[in-house]
Amino acid sequence: MKTDIMELKDTLTFINLRLDELRVMLNCIVKLMTYFSQEIENQIYTVDSVIIKREESNK
């Protein structure tokens, strides 16, 4: 039979592993959000550039 201390240790180890998994998932989410925000920013910049060039060419 496991003692209470052993069971507690196993439980804490399990929780720690789950927290590590969550940390990794959150890190991935943050990296994806950063990537997509940069992509969106680049697209906005490109569209703004095209609009400005069109306006200048129409003058």
Backbone as CSV, one residue per row, in Angstrom:
resi,resn,N_x,N_y,N_z,CA_x,CA_y,CA_z,C_x,C_y,C_z
1,MET,0.825,-1.196,0.000,0.000,0.000,0.000,0.866,1.256,0.000
2,LYS,0.375,2.231,-0.732,1.095,3.495,-0.737,0.711,4.306,0.494
3,THR,1.670,4.990,0.971,1.367,5.877,2.090,0.744,7.147,1.543
4,ASP,0.194,7.926,2.432,-0.417,9.196,2.023,0.612,10.122,1.386
5,ILE,1.811,10.085,1.919,2.869,10.952,1.379,3.225,10.531,-0.042
6,MET,3.289,9.250,-0.284,3.588,8.755,-1.635,2.470,9.136,-2.607
7,GLU,1.241,9.005,-2.177,0.110,9.372,-3.031,0.120,10.861,-3.331
8,LEU,0.432,11.644,-2.318,0.513,13.089,-2.506,1.630,13.435,-3.487
9,LYS,2.761,12.769,-3.341,3.885,13.003,-4.253,3.487,12.653,-5.691
10,ASP,2.830,11.524,-5.875,2.374,11.127,-7.210,1.390,12.141,-7.787
11,THR,0.492,12.605,-6.945,-0.496,13.591,-7.393,0.187,14.890,-7.804
12,LEU,1.132,15.333,-6.995,1.851,16.568,-7.314,2.684,16.418,-8.585
13,THR,3.270,15.266,-8.772,4.028,15.004,-9.997,3.109,15.059,-11.213
14,PHE,1.952,14.458,-11.086,0.977,14.480,-12.175,0.547,15.916,-12.493
15,ILE,0.256,16.679,-11.456,-0.153,18.077,-11.652,0.972,18.864,-12.313
16,ASN,2.193,18.629,-11.879,3.341,19.328,-12.452,3.496,19.007,-13.937
17,LEU,3.304,17.752,-14.298,3.388,17.369,-15.711,2.293,18.051,-16.527
18,ARG,1.103,18.105,-15.980,-0.002,18.779,-16.679,0.287,20.267,-16.847
19,LEU,0.855,20.867,-15.824,1.201,22.286,-15.916,2.267,22.521,-16.987
20,ASP,3.223,21.617,-17.071,4.244,21.727,-18.117,3.611,21.640,-19.506
21,GLU,2.665,20.726,-19.665,1.972,20.604,-20.952,1.213,21.890,-21.281
22,LEU,0.554,22.442,-20.289,-0.179,23.693,-20.509,0.768,24.831,-20.868
23,ARG,1.912,24.869,-20.210,2.906,25.899,-20.503,3.352,25.820,-21.961
24,VAL,3.605,24.608,-22.425,4.031,24.409,-23.811,2.923,24.843,-24.771
25,MET,1.686,24.463,-24.474,0.565,24.850,-25.345,0.394,26.365,-25.383
26,LEU,0.480,26.994,-24.224,0.342,28.450,-24.180,1.472,29.134,-24.944
27,ASN,2.659,28.603,-24.831,3.790,29.154,-25.566,3.543,29.067,-27.073
28,CYS,3.013,27.940,-27.522,2.685,27.773,-28.944,1.615,28.772,-29.376
29,ILE,0.608,28.949,-28.547,-0.467,29.892,-28.865,0.089,31.303,-28.987
30,VAL,0.953,31.682,-28.064,1.547,33.021,-28.107,2.384,33.193,-29.378
31,LYS,3.155,32.175,-29.727,3.970,32.257,-30.950,3.090,32.379,-32.186
32,LEU,2.009,31.608,-32.229,1.086,31.699,-33.363,0.427,33.069,-33.436
33,MET,0.008,33.584,-32.298,-0.624,34.907,-32.278,0.353,35.979,-32.744
34,THR,1.587,35.861,-32.309,2.612,36.821,-32.726,2.829,36.745,-34.236
35,TYR,2.933,35.537,-34.748,3.138,35.346,-36.182,1.980,35.957,-36.975
36,PHE,0.746,35.622,-36.591,-0.399,36.112,-37.346,-0.576,37.619,-37.205
37,SER,-0.264,38.162,-36.059,-0.378,39.613,-35.916,0.645,40.318,-36.808
38,GLN,1.846,39.739,-36.927,2.852,40.316,-37.825,2.406,40.201,-39.281
39,GLU,1.810,39.068,-39.628,1.315,38.884,-40.994,0.221,39.905,-41.317
40,ILE,-0.690,40.078,-40.393,-1.779,41.035,-40.602,-1.208,42.446,-40.722
41,GLU,-0.250,42.765,-39.868,0.378,44.082,-39.930,1.060,44.287,-41.282
42,ASN,1.745,43.262,-41.778,2.405,43.355,-43.085,1.385,43.541,-44.202
43,GLN,0.267,42.840,-44.120,-0.775,42.977,-45.141,-1.377,44.375,-45.116
44,ILE,-1.605,44.888,-43.918,-2.153,46.241,-43.797,-1.171,47.244,-44.393
45,TYR,0.110,47.071,-44.082,1.123,47.967,-44.617,1.143,47.898,-46.146
46,THR,1.056,46.698,-46.683,1.066,46.518,-48.132,-0.148,47.188,-48.768
47,VAL,-1.313,46.991,-48.190,-2.535,47.600,-48.727,-2.435,49.118,-48.645
48,ASP,-1.958,49.642,-47.525,-1.783,51.089,-47.387,-0.811,51.614,-48.434
49,SER,0.243,50.870,-48.679,1.237,51.266,-49.678,0.611,51.349,-51.065
50,VAL,-0.170,50.351,-51.400,-0.824,50.315,-52.713,-1.791,51.486,-52.844
51,ILE,-2.552,51.754,-51.805,-3.516,52.862,-51.838,-2.781,54.188,-52.026
52,ILE,-1.693,54.373,-51.299,-0.925,55.618,-51.410,-0.353,55.755,-52.824
53,LYS,0.174,54.681,-53.385,0.727,54.734,-54.745,-0.359,55.074,-55.758
54,ARG,-1.540,54.499,-55.596,-2.646,54.796,-56.512,-3.049,56.260,-56.414
55,GLU,-3.123,56.751,-55.185,-3.497,58.155,-55.001,-2.463,59.072,-55.638
56,GLU,-1.194,58.721,-55.493,-0.132,59.542,-56.075,-0.166,59.480,-57.600
57,SER,-0.486,58.327,-58.140,-0.521,58.193,-59.596,-1.743,58.899,-60.192
58,ASN,-2.785,59.070,-59.410,-3.991,59.749,-59.887,-3.850,61.264,-59.857
59,LYS,-2.825,61.769,-59.235,-2.646,63.231,-59.136,-2.107,63.797,-60.414
